[in-house]
Coordinates of C-alpha atoms in Angstrom, one line a residue:
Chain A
X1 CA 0.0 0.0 0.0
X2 CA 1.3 3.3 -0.9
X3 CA 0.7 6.7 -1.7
X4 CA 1.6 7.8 -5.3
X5 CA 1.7 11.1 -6.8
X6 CA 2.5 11.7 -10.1
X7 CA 3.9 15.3 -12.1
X8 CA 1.7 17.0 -9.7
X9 CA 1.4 20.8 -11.0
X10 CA -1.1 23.3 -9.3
X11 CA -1.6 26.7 -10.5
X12 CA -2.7 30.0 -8.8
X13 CA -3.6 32.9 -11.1
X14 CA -0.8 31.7 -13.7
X15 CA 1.5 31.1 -10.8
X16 CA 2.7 27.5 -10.5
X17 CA 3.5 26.8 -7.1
X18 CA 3.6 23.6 -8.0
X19 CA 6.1 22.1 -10.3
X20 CA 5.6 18.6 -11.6
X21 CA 5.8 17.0 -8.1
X22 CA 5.8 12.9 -8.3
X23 CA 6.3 11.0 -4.6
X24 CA 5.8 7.6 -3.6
X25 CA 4.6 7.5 0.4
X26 CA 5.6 4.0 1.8
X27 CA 3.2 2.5 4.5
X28 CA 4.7 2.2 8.3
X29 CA 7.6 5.4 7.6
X30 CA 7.6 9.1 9.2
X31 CA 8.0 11.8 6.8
X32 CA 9.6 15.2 7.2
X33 CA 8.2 17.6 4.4
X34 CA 10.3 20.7 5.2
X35 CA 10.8 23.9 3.0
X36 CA 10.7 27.3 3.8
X37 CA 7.6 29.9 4.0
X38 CA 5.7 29.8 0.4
X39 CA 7.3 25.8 -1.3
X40 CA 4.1 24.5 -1.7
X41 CA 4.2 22.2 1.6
X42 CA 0.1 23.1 2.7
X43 CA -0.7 22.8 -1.2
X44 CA 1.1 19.4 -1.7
X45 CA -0.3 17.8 1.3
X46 CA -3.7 19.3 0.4
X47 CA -3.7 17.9 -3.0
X48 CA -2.1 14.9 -1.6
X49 CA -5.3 14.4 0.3
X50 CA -8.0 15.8 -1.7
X51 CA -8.8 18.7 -0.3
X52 CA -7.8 20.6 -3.2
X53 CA -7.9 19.9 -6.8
X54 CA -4.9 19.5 -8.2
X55 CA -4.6 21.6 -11.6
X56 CA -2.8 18.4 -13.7
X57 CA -1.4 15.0 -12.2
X58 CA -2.6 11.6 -10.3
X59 CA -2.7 11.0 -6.3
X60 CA -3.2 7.0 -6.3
X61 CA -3.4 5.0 -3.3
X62 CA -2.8 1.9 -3.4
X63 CA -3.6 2.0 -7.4
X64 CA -7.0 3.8 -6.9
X65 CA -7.4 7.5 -7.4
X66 CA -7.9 9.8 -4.0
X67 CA -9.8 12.0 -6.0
X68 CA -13.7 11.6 -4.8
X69 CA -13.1 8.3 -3.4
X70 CA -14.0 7.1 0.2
X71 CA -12.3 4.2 0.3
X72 CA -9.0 5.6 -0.3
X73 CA -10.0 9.3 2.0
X74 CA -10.8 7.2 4.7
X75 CA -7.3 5.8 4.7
X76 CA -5.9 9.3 4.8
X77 CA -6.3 12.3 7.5
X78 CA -4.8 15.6 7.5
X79 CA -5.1 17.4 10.0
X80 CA -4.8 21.2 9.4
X81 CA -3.1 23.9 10.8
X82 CA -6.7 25.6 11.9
X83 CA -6.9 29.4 11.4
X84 CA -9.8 30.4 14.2
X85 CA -9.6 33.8 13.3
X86 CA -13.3 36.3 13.4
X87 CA -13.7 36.0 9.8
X88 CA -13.4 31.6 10.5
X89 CA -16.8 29.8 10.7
X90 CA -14.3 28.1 13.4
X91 CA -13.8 30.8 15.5
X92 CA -17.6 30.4 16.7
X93 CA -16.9 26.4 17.3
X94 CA -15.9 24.5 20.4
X95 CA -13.4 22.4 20.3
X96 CA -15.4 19.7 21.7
X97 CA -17.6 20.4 18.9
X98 CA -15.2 19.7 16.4
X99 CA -13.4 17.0 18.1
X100 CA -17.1 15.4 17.7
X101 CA -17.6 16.0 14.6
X102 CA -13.8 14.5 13.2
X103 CA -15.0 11.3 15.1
X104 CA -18.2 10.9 13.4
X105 CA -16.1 11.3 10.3
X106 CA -13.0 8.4 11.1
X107 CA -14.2 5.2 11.3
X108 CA -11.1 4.3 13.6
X109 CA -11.2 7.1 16.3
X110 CA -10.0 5.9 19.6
X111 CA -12.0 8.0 22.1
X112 CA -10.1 7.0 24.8
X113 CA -6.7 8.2 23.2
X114 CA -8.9 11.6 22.9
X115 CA -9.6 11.7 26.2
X116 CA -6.2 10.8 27.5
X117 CA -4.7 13.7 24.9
X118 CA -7.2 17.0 26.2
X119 CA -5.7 15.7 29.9
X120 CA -2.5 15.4 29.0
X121 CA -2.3 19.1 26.9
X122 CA -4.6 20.5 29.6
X123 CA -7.0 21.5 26.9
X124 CA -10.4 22.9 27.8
X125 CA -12.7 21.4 24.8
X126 CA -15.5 23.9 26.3
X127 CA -13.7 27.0 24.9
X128 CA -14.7 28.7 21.6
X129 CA -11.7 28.0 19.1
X130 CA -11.8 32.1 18.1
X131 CA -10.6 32.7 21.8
X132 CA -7.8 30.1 21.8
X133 CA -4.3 30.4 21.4
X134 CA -2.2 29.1 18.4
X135 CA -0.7 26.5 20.6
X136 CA -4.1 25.2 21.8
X137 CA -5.2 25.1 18.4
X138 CA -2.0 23.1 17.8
X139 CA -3.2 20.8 20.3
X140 CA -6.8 20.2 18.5
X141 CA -4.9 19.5 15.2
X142 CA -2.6 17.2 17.1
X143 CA -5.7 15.2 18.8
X144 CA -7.4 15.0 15.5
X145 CA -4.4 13.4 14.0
X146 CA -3.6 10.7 16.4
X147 CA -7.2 10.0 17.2
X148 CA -8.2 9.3 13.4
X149 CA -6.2 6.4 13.4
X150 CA -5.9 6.9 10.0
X151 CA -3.2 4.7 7.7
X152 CA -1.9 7.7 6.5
X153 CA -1.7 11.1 8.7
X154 CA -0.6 14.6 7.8
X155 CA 0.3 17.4 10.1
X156 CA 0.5 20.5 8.7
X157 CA 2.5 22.7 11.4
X158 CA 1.6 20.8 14.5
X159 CA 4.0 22.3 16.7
X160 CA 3.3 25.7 15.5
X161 CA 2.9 27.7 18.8
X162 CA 3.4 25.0 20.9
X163 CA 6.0 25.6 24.1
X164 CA 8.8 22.9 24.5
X165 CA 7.2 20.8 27.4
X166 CA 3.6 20.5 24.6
X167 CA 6.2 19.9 21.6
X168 CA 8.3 17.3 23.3
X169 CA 5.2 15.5 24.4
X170 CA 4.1 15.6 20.8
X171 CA 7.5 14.0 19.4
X172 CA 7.0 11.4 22.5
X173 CA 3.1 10.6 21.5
X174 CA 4.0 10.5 17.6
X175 CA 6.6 8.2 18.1
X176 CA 4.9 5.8 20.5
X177 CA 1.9 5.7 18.1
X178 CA 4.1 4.9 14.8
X179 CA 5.8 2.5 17.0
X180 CA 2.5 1.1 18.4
X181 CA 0.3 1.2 15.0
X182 CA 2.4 1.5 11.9
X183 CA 0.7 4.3 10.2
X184 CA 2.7 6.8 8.0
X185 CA 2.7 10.4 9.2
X186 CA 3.7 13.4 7.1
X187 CA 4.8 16.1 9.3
X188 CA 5.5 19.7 7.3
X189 CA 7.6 21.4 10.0
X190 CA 10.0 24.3 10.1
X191 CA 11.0 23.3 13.8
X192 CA 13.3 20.8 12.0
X193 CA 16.6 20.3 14.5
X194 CA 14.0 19.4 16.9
X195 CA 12.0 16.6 14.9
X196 CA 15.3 15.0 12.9
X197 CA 15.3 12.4 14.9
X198 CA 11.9 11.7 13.9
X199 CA 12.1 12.0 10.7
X200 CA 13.1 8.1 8.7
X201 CA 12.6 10.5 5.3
X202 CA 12.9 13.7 4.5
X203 CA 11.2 15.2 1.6
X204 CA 12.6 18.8 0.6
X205 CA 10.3 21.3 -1.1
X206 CA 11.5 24.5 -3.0
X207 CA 9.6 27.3 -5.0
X208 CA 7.3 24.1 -5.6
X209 CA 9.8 21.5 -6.7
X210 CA 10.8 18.5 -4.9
X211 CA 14.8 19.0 -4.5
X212 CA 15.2 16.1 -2.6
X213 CA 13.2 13.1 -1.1
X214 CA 14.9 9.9 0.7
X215 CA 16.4 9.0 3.5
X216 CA 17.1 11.5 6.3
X217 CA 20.4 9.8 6.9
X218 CA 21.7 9.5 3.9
X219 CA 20.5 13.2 3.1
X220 CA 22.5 14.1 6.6
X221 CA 25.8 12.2 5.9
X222 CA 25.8 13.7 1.7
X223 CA 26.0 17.0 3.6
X224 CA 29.2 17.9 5.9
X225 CA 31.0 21.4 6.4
X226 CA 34.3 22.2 5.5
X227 CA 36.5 25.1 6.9
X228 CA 39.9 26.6 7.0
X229 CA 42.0 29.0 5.0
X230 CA 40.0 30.0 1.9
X231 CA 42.6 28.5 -0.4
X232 CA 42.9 25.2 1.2
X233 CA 39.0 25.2 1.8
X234 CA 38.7 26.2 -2.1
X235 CA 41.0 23.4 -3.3
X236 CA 39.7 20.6 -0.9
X237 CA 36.2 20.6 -2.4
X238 CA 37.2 21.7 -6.2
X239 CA 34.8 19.9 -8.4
X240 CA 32.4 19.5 -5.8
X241 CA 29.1 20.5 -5.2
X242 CA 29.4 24.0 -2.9
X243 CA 26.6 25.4 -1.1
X244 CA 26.3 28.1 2.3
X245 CA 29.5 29.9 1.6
X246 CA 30.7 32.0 4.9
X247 CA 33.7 34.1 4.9
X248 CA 35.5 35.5 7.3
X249 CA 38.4 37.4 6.4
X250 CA 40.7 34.7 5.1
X251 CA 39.1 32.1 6.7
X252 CA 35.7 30.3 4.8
X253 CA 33.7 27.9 5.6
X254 CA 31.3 25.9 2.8
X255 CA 28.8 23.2 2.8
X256 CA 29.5 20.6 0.5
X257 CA 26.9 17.8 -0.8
X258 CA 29.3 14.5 -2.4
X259 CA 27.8 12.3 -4.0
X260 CA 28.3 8.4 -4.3
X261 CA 32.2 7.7 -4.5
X262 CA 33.0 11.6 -4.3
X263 CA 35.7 12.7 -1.0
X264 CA 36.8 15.8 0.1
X265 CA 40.7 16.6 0.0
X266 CA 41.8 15.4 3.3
X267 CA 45.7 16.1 2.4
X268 CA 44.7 20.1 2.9
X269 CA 44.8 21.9 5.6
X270 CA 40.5 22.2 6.2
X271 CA 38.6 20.9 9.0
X272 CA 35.9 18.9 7.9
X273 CA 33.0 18.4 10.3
X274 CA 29.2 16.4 10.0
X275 CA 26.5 19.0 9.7
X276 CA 22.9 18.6 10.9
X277 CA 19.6 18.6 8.9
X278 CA 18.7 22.0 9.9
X279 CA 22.2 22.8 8.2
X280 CA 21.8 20.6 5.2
X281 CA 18.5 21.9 4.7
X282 CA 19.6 25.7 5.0
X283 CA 22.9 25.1 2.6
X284 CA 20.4 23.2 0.1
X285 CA 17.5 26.3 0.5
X286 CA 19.2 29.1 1.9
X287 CA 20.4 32.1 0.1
X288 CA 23.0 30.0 -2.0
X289 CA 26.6 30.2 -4.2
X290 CA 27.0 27.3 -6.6
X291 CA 30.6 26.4 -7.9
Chain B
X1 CA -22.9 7.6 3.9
X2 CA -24.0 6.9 7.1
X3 CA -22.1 9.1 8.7
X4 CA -22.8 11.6 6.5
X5 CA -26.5 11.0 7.3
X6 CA -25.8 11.2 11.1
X7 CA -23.4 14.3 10.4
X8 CA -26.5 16.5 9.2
X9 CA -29.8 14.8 10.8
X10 CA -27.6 16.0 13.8
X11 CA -26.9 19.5 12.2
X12 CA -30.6 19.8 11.1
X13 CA -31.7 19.2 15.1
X14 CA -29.4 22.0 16.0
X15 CA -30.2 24.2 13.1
X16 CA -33.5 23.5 14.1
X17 CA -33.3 26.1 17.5
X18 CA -32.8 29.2 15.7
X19 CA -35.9 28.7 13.8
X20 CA -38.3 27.2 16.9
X21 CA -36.5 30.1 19.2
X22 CA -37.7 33.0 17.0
X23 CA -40.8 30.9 16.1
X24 CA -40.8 31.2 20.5
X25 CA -40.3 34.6 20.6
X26 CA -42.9 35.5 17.5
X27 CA -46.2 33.7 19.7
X28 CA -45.0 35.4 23.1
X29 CA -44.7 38.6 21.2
X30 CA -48.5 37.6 19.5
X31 CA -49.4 36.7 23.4
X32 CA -49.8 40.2 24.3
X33 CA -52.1 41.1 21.2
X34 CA -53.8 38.2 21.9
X35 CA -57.9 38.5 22.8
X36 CA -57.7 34.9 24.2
X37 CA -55.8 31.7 24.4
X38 CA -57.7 28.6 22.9
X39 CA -56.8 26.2 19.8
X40 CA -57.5 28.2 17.6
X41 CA -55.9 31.0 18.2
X42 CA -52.7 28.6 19.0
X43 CA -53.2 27.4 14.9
X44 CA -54.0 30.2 13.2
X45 CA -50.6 31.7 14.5
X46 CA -48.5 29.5 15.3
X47 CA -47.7 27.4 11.8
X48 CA -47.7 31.2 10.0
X49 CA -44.6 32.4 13.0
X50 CA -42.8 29.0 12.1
X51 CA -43.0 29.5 8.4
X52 CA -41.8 33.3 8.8
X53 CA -38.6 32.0 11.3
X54 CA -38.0 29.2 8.8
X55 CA -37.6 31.4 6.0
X56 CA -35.0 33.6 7.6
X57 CA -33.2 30.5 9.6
X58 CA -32.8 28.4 6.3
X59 CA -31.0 31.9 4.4
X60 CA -28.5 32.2 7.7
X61 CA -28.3 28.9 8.2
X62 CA -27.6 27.7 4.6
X63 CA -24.7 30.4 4.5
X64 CA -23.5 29.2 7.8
X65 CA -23.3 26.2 6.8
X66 CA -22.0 26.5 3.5
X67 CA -19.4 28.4 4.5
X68 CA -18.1 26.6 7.3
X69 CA -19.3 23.0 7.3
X70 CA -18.9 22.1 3.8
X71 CA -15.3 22.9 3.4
X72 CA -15.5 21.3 7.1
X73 CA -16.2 17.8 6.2
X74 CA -14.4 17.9 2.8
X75 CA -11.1 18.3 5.1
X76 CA -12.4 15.7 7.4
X77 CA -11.7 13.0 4.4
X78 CA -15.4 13.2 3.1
X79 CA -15.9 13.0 -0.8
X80 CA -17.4 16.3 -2.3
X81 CA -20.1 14.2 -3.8
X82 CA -21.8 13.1 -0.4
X83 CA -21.4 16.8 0.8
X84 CA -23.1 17.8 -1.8
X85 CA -26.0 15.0 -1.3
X86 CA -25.5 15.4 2.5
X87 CA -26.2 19.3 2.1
X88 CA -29.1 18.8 0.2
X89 CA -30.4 15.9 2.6
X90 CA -30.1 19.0 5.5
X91 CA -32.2 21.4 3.7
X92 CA -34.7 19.2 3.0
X93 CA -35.2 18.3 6.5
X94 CA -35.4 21.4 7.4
X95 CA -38.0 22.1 5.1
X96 CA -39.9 18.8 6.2
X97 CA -40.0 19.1 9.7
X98 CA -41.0 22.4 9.9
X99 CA -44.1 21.5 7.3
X100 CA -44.6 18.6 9.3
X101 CA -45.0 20.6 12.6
X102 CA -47.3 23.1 10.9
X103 CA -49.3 19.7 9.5
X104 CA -49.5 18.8 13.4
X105 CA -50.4 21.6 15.0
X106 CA -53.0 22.0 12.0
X107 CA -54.2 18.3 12.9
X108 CA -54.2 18.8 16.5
X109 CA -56.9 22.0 15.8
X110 CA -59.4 21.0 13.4
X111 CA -61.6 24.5 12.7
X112 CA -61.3 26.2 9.2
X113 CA -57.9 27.8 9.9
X114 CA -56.3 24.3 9.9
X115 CA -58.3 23.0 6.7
X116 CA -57.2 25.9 4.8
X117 CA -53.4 25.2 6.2
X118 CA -53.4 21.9 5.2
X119 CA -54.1 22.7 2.0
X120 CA -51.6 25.2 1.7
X121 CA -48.8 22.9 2.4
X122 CA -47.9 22.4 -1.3
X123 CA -47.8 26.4 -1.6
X124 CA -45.3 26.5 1.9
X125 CA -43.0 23.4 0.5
X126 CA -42.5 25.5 -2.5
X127 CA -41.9 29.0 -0.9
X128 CA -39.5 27.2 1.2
X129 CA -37.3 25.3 -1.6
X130 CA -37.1 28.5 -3.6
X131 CA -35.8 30.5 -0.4
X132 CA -33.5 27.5 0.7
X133 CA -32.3 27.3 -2.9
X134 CA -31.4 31.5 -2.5
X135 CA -29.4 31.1 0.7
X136 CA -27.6 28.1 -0.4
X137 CA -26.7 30.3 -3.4
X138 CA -25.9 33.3 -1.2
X139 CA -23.8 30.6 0.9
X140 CA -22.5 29.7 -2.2
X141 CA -20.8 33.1 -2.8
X142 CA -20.2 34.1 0.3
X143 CA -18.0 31.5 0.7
X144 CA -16.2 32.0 -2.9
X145 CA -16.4 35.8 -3.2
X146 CA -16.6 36.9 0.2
X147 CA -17.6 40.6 -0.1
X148 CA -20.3 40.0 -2.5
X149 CA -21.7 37.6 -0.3
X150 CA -21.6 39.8 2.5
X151 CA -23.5 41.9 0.7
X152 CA -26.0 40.1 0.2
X153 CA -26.6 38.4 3.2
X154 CA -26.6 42.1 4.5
X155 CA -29.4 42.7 2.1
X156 CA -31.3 39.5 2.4
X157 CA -31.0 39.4 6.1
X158 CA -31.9 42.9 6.2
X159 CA -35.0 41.6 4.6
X160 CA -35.5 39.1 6.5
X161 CA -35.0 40.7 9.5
X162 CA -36.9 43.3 8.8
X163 CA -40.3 40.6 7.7
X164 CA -39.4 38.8 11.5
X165 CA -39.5 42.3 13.1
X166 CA -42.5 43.4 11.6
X167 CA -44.6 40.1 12.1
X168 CA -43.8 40.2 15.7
X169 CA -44.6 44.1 15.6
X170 CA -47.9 43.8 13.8
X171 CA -48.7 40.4 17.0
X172 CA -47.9 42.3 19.8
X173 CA -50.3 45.0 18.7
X174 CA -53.1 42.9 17.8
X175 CA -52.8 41.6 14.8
X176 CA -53.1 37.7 13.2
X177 CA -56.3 37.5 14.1
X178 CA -58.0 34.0 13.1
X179 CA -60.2 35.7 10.3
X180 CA -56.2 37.6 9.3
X181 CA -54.7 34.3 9.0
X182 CA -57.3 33.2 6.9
X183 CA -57.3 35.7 4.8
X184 CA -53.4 35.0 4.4
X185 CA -54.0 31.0 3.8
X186 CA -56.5 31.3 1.6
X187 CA -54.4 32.8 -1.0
X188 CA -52.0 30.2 -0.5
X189 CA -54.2 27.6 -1.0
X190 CA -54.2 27.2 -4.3
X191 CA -50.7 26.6 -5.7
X192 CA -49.9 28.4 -8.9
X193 CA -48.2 26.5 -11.5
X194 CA -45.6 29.6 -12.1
X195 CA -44.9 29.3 -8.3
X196 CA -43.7 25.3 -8.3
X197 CA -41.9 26.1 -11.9
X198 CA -40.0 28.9 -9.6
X199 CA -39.0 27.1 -6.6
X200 CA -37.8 23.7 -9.1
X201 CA -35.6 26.4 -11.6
X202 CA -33.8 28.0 -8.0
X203 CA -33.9 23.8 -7.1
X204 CA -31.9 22.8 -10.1
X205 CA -29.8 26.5 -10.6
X206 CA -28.7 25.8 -6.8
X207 CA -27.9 22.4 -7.5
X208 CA -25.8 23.0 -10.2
X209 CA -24.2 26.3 -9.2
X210 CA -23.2 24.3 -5.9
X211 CA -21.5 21.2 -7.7
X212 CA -19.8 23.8 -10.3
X213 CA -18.0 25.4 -7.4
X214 CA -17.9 22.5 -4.7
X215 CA -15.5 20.4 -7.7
X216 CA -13.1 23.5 -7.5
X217 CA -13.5 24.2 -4.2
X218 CA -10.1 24.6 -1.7
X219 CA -10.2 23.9 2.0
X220 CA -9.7 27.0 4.2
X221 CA -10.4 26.3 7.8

């Protein structure tokens, strides 16, 4: 069973904000979709999950189309970052309201992991979601994602707001329900030093392409940062791929990406040190100089 | 689809206190311009305050509901296609229970009032389509072009309003007498053909406005 999508392109007044994106979602994996403010990450997972037409391209689950089918929507659940604000029909809603209504709507909702999650977060279901706070709203999105039990979950955001006691209870309650049930979860994040450990695959979006998707390990240990004098820095990684150039009066610093069967120029005089997603991800999206 | 059917019977029940509220608040109001308190008085009033607070709850309710619960369920993993149906189902509900109260209380006080209501039914069910078939449209562009929909629902519930307001006006000083009301029913007992053709064209140009969007339509919660 997996999730397929294929040259995905969805356009907004001429705009294409998203290029010809093609995935394959395994069953039983966790998912980092990370990119920075405006790659398409809400749109993707929307269209992923049918909650917005796609302009051209396929979402398949397990061979079937998404599209308008409720065998495959009931396999999938995303859950939202909610935007309670006047002009939101939500902001009038409780949160009990709309915890009730999600569990009419998943077959699988376990009501007593529901019940255990508004005790844990210390979330009062009787409050209107206009007068809660970004965090608490978090915490709905969060509930309704766990509780759906759904094969496949997406979290749009789910830490947005949250404060570190709420967002390291969500890593610990993600990872003892993926350990505990299998699903996949799709978590779009910016927090991402925080969820790496997480995260079995990341999947990197940019001005609506995919740059990268696979293994967050293998993503990690392509990447590593080299520094030292800027000539010896400049001839270690000749011919290699340069991204995230810092100078410092002689001194530079660079990451590199090798690929397969590609090394660094240990014989110079550089220092060449590991580098973490967050790093990987900011040398691969950041402001960038190419060599 | 079950779901979906428990989803909106659920949502009809709930809509279903905004009309019998300002149905509630039109007979207290008819209370005080009331010469006595006996059936009759009860049907010649009450069916005509429930058909007045139906007609504005199904225009704020349709928009409320449009703009809010359809996107709603859509993001809850439910196909557009049983939203659509689902919608619909709601609406007619609406429609039936409140005919089917007026039929009771009509039943409950035979007298000439209620044989003239019953027989008005037909006339009601289609006043009622055409008007849910207008807010579902108004809910329709309200939730696509916001301003223009804010518009109208500023003008229609203006209206609205303004047809509530004066209905409880004109009971509180008297008025809605049995011989008014069946004055009022008697024109509606007959059903004129270019009335039914009316309320099934604003049916069928709902219906199919609705599905144009609700294909295109993007979640925003």
């Amino acid at each position: 069973m997996s999730l397929i999508c294929e040259n995905i392109v969805k356009t907004y007044s001429g705009k294409e904000v998203l290029q010809d994106v093609s995935l394959e979602l395994q069953p039983g994996k966790i998912y980092g979709l990370i990119g920075r403010n405006g790659a398409g990450k809400t749109t993707l997972l929307s269209i992923l999950t049918a909650q917005n037409p796609a302009t051209r391209g396929s979402v398949t689950l397990d061979g079937a189309p998404v599209w308008e089918n409720r065998r495959s929507l009931e396999k999938l659940c995303f859950s939202r970052e909610l935007n309670a604000n006047a002009e939101s029909g939500l902001a009038a809603m409780k949160a009990k309201e709309y915890l009730r209504i999600a569990s009419t709507y998943y077959e699988g909702w376990d009501k007593a992991l529901e019940e255990r999650l508004v005790q844990l977060f210390e979330l009062n279901t009787k409050k209107k979601m206009g007068k809660m706070s970004k965090g608490m709203l978090s915490m709905v999105t969060i509930i309704v994602a766990l509780c759906s039990k759904a094969p496949y979950t997406f979290l749009d955001e789910p830490v947005a707001g949250l404060d570190v006691v709420a967002r390291e209870q969500f890593y610990k309650l993600l990872l003892e329900e993926y350990t505990e049930s299998g699903r996949t979860f799709v978590v779009s994040t910016h927090i991402i030093e925080e969820a790496a450990d997480l995260l079995e695959e990341v999947i990197i979006l940019h001005h609506g392409k995919v740059l990268l998707s696979g293994e967050t390990q293998s993503f990690v240990d392509s990447a590593c940062h080299v520094s030292g004098k800027a000539e010896e820095v400049d001839a270690a990684v000749a011919g290699l791929e340069v991204r995230h150039v810092e100078t410092m009066g002689r001194s530079k610093g660079v990451t590199v990406f090798l690929e397969p069967g590609q090394k660094i120029d240990e014989s110079r005089d550089v220092s060449v040190q590991p580098v973490s997603l967050q790093r990987a991800f900011m040398a691969l999206c950041g402001e960038e100089e190419r060599k | 689809m079950k779901r979906n059917l428990k989803f909106w019977t659920r949502h009809t029940w709930e809509s279903m206190g905004v009309e019998l509220g300002a149905t509630a608040l039109l007979a207290v109001l008819a209370l005080f311009g009331a010469d006595g308190l006996d059936w009759s008085f009860f049907a010649s009033t009450v069916p005509l305050f429930l058909c007045i607070s139906a007609m504005f709850g199904i225009v704020m309710i349709n928009s409320g509901s449009q703009s809010l619960y359809v996107p709603l369920l859509i993001s809850l993993g439910e196909t557009r296609r049983n939203v659509f149906w689902g919608f619909h189902y709601f609406r007619a509900l609406v429609i039936a229970v409140t005919l089917a109260l007026c039929a009771l209380i009509w039943l409950a006080a035979p007298g000439e009032v209620s044989t003239a209501g019953l027989r008005s039914l037909p006339t009601l069910l289609c006043v009622l389509a055409a008007v849910s078939a207008l807010g579902s449209i108004m809910g329709t562009i309200f939730t696509r072009w916001r301003w223009a929909g804010m518009i109208l629902i500023i003008i229609i519930c203006g209206g609205g309003g303004g047809m509530l307001g004066a209905t409880g006006a004109i009971a509180a000083n008297g008025g809605f007498s049995q011989a008014d009301t069946l004055m009022l029913v008697s024109y509606l007992m007959k059903t004129p053909w270019w009335l039914a053709a009316a309320a099934m064209a604003a049916v069928a140009l709902d219906a199919a406005f609705q599905w144009v969007l609700l294909r295109k339509q993007e979640v925003r919660l």
